[in-house]
XYZ file of C-alpha atoms in Angstrom:
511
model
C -90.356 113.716 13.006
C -88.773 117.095 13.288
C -89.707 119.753 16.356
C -89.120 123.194 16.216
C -87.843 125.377 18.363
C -87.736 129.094 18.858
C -85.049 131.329 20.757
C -83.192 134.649 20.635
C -79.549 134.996 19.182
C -77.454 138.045 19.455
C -75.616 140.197 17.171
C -74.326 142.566 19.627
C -76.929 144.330 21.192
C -79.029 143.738 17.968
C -81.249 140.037 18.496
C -83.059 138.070 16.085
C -85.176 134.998 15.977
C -83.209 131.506 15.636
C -85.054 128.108 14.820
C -84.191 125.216 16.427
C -84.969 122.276 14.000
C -84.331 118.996 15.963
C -84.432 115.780 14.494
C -84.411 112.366 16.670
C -83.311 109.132 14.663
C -82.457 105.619 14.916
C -78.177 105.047 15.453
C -75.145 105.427 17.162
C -75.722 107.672 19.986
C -74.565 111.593 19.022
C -75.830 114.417 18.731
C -74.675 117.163 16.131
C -75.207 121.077 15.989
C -74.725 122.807 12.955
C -75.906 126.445 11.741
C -72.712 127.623 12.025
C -72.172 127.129 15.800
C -69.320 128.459 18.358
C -67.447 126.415 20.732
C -69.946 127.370 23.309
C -73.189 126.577 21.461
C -70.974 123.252 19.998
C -70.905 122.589 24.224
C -74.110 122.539 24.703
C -74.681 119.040 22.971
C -73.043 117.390 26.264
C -74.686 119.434 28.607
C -78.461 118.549 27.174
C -77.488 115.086 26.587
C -76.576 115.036 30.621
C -79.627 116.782 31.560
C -82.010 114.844 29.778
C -79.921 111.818 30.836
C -80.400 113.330 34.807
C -84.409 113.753 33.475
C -84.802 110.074 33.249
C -84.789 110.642 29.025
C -81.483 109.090 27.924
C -80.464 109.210 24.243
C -79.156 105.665 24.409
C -78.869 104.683 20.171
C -80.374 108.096 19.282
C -78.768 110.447 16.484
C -79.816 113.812 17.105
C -79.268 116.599 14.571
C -79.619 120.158 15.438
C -79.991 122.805 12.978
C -79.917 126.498 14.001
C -81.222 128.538 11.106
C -80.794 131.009 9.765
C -77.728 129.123 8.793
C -76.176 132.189 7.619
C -75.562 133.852 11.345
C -73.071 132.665 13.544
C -74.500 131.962 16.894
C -72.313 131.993 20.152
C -73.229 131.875 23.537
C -75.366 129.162 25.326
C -78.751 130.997 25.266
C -80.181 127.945 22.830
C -79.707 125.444 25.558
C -83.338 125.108 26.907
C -84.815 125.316 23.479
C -82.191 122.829 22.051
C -83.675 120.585 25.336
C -87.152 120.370 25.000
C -86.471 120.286 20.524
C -84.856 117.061 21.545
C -87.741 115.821 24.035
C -90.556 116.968 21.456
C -88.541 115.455 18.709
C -87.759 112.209 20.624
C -91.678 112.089 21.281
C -90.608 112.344 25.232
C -93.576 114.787 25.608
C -95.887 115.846 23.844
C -96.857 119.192 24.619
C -97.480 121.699 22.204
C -95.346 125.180 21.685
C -97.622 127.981 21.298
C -96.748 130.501 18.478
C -95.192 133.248 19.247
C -93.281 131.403 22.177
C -89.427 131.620 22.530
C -86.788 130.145 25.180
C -83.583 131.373 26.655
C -81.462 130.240 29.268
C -78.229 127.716 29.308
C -78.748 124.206 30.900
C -76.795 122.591 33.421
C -76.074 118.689 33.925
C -78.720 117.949 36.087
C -81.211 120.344 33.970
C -81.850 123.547 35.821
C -81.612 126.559 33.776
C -79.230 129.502 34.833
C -78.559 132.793 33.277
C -76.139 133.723 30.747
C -74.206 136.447 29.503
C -76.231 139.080 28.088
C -79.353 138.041 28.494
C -81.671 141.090 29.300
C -80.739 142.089 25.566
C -82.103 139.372 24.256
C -85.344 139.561 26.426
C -85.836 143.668 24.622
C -84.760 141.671 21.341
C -87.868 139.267 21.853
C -90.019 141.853 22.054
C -88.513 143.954 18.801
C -89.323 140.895 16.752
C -92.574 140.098 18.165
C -92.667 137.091 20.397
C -95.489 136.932 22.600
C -93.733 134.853 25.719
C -90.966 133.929 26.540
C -89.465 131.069 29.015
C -86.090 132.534 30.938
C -84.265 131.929 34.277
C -85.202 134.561 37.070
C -81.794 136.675 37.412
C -81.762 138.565 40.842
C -79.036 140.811 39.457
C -81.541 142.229 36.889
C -83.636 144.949 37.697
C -88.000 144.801 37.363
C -88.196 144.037 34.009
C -92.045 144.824 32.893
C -92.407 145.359 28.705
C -96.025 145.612 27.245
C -96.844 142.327 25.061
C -93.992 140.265 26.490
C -94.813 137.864 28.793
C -92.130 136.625 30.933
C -92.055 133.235 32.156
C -89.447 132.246 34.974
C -88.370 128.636 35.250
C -85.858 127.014 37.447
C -85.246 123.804 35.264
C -86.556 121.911 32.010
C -88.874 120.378 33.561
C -90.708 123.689 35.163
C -91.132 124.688 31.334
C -92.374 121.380 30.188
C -95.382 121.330 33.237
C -95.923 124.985 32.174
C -96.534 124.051 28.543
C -98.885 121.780 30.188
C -100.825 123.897 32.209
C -100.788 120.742 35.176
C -97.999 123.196 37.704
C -97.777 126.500 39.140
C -94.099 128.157 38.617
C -92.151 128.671 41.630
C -92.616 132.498 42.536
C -89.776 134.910 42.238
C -89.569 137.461 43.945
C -88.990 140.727 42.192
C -86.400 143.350 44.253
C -88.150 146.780 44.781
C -87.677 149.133 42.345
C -84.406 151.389 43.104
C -85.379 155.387 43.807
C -84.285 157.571 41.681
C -82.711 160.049 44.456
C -79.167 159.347 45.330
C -76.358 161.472 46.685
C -73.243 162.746 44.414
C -70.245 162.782 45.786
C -69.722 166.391 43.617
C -72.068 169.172 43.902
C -72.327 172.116 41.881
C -72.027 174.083 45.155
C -68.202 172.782 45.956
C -67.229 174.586 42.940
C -65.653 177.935 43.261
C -65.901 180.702 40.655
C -66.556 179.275 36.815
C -69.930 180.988 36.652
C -69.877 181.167 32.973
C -68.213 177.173 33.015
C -71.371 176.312 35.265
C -73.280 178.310 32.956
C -71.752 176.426 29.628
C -72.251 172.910 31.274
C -76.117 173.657 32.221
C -76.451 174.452 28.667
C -75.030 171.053 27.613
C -76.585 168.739 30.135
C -79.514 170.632 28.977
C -79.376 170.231 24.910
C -77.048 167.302 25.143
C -73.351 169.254 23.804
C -70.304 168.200 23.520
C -68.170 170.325 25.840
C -64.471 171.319 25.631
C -62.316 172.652 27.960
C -58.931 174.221 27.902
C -57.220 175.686 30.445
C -53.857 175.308 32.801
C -52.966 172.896 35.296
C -55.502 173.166 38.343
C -57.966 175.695 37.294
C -60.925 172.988 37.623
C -61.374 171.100 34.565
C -61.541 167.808 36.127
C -63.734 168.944 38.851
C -66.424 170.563 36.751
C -66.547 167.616 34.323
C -66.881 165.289 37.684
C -69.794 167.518 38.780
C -71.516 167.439 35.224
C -73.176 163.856 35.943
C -74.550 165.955 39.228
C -77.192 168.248 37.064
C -78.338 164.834 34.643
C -81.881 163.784 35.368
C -82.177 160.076 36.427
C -82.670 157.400 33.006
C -86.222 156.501 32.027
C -87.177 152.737 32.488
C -86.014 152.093 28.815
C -82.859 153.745 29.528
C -82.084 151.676 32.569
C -82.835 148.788 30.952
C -80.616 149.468 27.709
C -77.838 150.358 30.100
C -77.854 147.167 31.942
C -77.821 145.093 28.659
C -74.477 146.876 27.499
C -72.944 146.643 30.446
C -73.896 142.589 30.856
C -72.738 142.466 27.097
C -69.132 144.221 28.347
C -69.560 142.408 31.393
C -68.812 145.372 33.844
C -70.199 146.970 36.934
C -72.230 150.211 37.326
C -73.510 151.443 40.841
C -76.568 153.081 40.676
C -79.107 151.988 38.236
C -80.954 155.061 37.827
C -78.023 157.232 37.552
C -76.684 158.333 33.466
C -73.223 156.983 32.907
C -70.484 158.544 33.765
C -67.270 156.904 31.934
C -63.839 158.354 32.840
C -61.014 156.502 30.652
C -57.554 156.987 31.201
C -55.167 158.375 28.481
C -53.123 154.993 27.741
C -56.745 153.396 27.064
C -56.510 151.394 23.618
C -58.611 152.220 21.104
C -60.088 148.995 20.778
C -61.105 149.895 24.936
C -62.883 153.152 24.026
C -64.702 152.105 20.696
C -65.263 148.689 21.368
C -63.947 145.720 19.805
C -61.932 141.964 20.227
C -62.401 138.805 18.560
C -65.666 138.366 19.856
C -66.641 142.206 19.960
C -68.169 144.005 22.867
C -69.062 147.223 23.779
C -66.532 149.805 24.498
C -66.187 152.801 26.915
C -68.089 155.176 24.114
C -71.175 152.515 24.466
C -71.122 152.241 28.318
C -71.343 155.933 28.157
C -74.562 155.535 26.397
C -77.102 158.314 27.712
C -74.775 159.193 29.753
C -71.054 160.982 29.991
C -67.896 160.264 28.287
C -64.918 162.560 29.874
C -62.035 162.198 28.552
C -59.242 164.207 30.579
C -56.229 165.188 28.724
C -57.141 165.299 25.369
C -54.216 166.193 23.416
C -52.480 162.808 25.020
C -54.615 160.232 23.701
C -53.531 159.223 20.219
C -54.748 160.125 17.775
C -56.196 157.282 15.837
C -58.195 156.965 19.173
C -59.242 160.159 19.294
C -60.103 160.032 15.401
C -62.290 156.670 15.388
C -64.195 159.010 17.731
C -66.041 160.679 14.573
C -68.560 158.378 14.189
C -70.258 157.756 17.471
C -69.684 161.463 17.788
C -71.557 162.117 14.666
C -74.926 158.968 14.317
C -74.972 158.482 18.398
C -73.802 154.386 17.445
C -70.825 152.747 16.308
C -70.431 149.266 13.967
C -67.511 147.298 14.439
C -66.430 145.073 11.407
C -64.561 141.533 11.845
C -63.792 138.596 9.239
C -66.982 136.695 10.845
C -69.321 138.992 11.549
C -70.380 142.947 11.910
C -72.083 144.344 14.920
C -73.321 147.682 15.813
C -74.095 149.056 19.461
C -75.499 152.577 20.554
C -73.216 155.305 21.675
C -75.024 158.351 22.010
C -73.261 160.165 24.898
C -72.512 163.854 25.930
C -68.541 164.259 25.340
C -66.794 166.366 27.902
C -63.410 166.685 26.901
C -60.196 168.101 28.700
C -56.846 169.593 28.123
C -53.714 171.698 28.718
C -52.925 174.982 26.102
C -49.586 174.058 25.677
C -47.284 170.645 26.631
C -46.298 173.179 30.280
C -49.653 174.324 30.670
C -48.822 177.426 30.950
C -49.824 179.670 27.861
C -51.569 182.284 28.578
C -51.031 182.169 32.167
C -51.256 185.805 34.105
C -49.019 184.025 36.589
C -46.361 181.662 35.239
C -44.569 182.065 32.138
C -44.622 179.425 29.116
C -41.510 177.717 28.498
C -42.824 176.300 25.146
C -41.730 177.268 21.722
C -44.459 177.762 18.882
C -43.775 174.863 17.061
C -44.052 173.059 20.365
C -47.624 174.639 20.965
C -48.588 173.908 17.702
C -47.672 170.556 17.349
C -49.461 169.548 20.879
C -52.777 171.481 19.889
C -52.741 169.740 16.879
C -53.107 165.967 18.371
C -56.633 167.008 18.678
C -57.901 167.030 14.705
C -60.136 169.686 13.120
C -62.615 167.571 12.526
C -63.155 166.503 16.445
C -62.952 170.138 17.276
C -65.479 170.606 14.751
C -67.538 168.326 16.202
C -67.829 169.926 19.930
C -70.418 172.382 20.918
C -69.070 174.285 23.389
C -65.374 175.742 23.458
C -64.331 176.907 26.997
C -61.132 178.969 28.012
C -60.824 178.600 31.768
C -58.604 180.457 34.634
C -57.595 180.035 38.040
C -59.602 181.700 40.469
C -59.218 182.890 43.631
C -60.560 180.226 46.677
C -60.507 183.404 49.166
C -63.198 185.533 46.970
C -65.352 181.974 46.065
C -65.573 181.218 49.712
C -67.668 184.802 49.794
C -69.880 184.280 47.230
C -73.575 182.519 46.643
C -73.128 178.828 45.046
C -76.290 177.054 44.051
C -76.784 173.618 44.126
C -76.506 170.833 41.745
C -80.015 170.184 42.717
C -81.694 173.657 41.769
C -79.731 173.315 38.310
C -80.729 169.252 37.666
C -84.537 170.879 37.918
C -83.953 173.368 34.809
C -82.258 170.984 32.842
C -85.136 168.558 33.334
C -87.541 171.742 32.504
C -85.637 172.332 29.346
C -85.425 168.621 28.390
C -89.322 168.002 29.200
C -89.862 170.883 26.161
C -87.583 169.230 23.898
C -89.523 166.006 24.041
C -92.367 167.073 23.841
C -91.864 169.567 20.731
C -90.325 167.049 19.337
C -92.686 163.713 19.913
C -89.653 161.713 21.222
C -86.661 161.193 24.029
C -84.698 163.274 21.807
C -82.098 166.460 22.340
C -81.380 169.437 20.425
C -78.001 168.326 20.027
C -79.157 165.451 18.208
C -82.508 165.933 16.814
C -82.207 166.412 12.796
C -81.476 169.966 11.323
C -84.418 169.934 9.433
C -86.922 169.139 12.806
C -84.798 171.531 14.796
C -85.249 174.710 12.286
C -89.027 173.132 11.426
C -90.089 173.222 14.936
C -88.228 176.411 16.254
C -87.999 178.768 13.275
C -85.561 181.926 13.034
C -86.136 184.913 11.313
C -84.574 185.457 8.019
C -82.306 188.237 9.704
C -81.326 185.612 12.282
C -79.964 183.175 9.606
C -78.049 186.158 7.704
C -76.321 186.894 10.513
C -75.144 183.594 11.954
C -73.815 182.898 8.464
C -71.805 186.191 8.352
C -70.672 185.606 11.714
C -69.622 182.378 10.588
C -68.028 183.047 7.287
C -65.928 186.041 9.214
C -64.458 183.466 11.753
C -63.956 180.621 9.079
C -66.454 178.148 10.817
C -68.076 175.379 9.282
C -71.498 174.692 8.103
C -71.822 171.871 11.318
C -70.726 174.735 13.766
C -72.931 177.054 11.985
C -75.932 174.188 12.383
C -74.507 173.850 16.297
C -74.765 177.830 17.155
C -78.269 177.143 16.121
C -79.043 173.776 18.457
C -77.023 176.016 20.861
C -79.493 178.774 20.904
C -82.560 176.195 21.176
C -81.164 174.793 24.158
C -80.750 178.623 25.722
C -84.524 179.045 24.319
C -85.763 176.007 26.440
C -84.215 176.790 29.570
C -85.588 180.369 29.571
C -89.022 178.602 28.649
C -89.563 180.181 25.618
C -90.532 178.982 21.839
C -89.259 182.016 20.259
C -85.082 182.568 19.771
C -83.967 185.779 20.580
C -80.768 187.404 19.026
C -79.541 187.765 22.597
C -79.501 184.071 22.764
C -78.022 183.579 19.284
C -75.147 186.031 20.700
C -74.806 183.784 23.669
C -74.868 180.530 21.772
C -71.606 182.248 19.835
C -69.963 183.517 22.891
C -70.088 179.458 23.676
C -68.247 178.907 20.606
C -65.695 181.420 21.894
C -66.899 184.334 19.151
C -67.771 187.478 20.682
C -66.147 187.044 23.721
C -68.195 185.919 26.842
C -72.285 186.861 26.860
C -74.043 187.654 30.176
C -76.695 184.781 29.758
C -80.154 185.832 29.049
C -82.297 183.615 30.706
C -83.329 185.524 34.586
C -83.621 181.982 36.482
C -79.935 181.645 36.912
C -78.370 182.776 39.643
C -75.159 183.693 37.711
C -72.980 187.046 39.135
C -70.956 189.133 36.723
């Protein structure tokens, strides 16, 4: 007689339901695995065999067979282990408790049959509940945060044999304790107030932590591009529950460390990165820097020296907020929605432009660095900033306000966005057709942005991003209605225009 099984296999972040079919028979003692296995799920044949063995249930003259269907997906890891144990001791007639439907197990199984965690295992607990399981049996991880999802019940066990006197009903579980949840307030190590000057920089970054848009700036050596993108993550509001939890499964999945849970990404690769390190990507593929920036930060410092086949594989998680990466064996696709900040010099010296030194580059020179950076990711950022030095004597004079004062309008702004829109979603990525639907412009509005644009050769995607630009300016001035002030301030963002004086009255902005 044949048992079945359920459990959860993984297809990058991406789960879905695997059957264990187990059959016990009469024979030589071995146990096979097929369903196109890995060399870790292939393992786990000695490791139930020795915990059943440890269980008092050997498989002395036993053939067990072990199908994992659908037989199509390739399955790796060891999260089949428990199921693939008690499929063998239902099979075997061992026990003879029944599975309830709608019931799945997870967890890998050591030699003397306790259960411990695996690898990526909180994705496959929000992967149960996608595909609607109704419980599910896992090992308590302390390094996990409170996991509570609606219509998932979660049942910690410490060994095979906890699950098989739960299926039972004869034994109480061993409690574990859940840590208390993490607050939300936490102290940045950059604050809007250290930075001197860059009123209108401040100004352009409140605007993009606000709408979610991509921000580039250029500028020499020193002015403060690094320490304004470093102070960005300062004005994000902390990640919902859901966000938390997504951002723990990708970084499991990359198997790297974060420090505050509650706290957006901030991801700061280094110039020599591979591309294969910022998009994602190996033999067995895992999420890249772009993914662990997910609802969070990407800044990328130095632009024009990251090649440019990095740079270009950039278009797509730029563009659909995910990115799929293709191998021989299998495809996978993880999320990758993330606010670019982006970085770099004017010229290979720095110095173009400069009131104060004088550029040693030729124009070929210039034009060959600027161009490292394609047209199509310029055409893909929101906000084009031009920065200066400024003078530390005069910003020591003047009034700086806090990151804290500007994280409260951005969650304002963001709060009117959801709700207009029914969903955790951002101007800069909400649909063109919901964005003009649900804040209209007047047909004198739309004649001039598209003369505007046609005069200064933009595209139709910058011509759609002045738009999300001037929604975002709409929200944090708490209005519905877009004003042509604003659309002149969304261009002046887009370096058209020259610089606007903003038009909401809440900032505290000096010109």
């Amino acid at each position: 007689m044949s048992a079945v099984v359920k459990s959860i296999g993984l297809k990058g972040l991406e789960g879905y339901c695997v059957q264990e079919e187990v059959q016990v028979m009469e024979g030589v003692e071995s146990m096979i695995v097929v369903g196109l296995p890995d060399a870790s799920v292939k393992e786990s044949r000695e490791r139930v065999s020795s915990a059943l063995h440890s269980m008092g249930h050997p498989l002395a003259d036993k053939r067990v067979v072990v199908n994992l269907s659908p037989s199509e997906q390739r399955k790796n890891g060891p999260l089949f282990d428990l199921a693939i144990a008690l499929g063998v001791l239902k099979s075997g007639k061992f026990i003879r408790e029944k599975i309830p439907v709608g019931t799945a197990f997870i967890g890998a199984v050591s030699l003397d049959g306790s259960v411990v965690t695996v690898q990526g295992m909180l994705s496959a607990v929000l992967a149960a509940k996608r595909i609607g399981m109704k419980r599910l049996f896992l090992p308590f991880d302390p390094g996990l945060p409170p996991i509570d999802i609606d219509g998932l019940e979660l049942v910690y066990v410490g060994s095979v044999q906890d699950a098989i006197q739960c299926l039972a009903g004869r034994n109480t579980l061993p409690f574990f304790p859940q840590k208390e949840s993490e607050s939300v307030e936490w102290v940045h190590e950059r604050d809007f107030s250290h930075v001197y000057g860059h009123e209108f920089a401040k100004r352009a970054l409140e605007i993009s932590a606000a709408g979610g848009h991509n921000v580039l700036m250029d500028g020499p050596p020193g002015c403060g591009k690094s320490l304004l993108a470093e102070t960005y993550p300062s004005i994000l509001p902390p990640l919902s529950k859901e966000e938390q939890l997504e951002k723990v499964s990708l970084y499991q999945l990359a198997d790297a460390s974060y420090s505050v849970l509650a706290a957006s990404p901030y991801r700061h690769p280094h110039h020599s990165a591979s591309a294969v390190s910022i998009i994602g990507g190996g033999s067995n593929p895992k999420p890249g820097e772009v993914s662990l920036a997910h609802n969070g930060t990407l800044f990328l410092d130095e632009l024009a020296e990251f090649t440019k086949k990095t740079l270009d594989m950039l278009r797509q998680p730029l563009e659909s907020g995910k990115v799929t990466i293709s191998r021989a064996h299998s495809t996978v696709t993880y999320p990758a929605k993330f606010t670019m900040i982006a970085a770099m010099n004017p010229c290979p010296c720095g110095c173009l432009g400069s009131s104060r030194h004088y550029c040693t580059c030729s124009d070929k020179q210039v034009a060959s660095y600027r161009n490292k950076v394609s047209g199509p990711i310029r055409d893909r950022m929101d906000i084009l900033l031009r920065l200066n030095g400024v003078s530390l004597v005069d910003g020591e004079k003047e009034e700086r306000e806090d990151s804290a004062a500007v994280r409260k309008r951005v969650e304002g702004a963001r709060g009117r966005q959801y709700k207009r829109y029914g969903e955790r979603v951002l101007n800069g990525d909400v649909t063109y057709d919901r964005l003009v639907a649900d804040g209209p412009l007047t047909r004198e509005q739309q004649e001039r942005i598209h003369r505007l644009c046609m005069k200064h050769g933009l595209s139709n995607r910058v011509q759609i991003k002045v738009i999300r630009l001037a929604r975002t300016i709409a929200d944090l001035s708490g209005t519905e209605v877009i004003s042509d002030e604003m659309i002149d301030e969304a261009f002046g963002l887009r370096g058209v225009g020259g610089r606007v004086v903003p038009v909401t009255t809440q900032t505290v902005s000096k010109r």
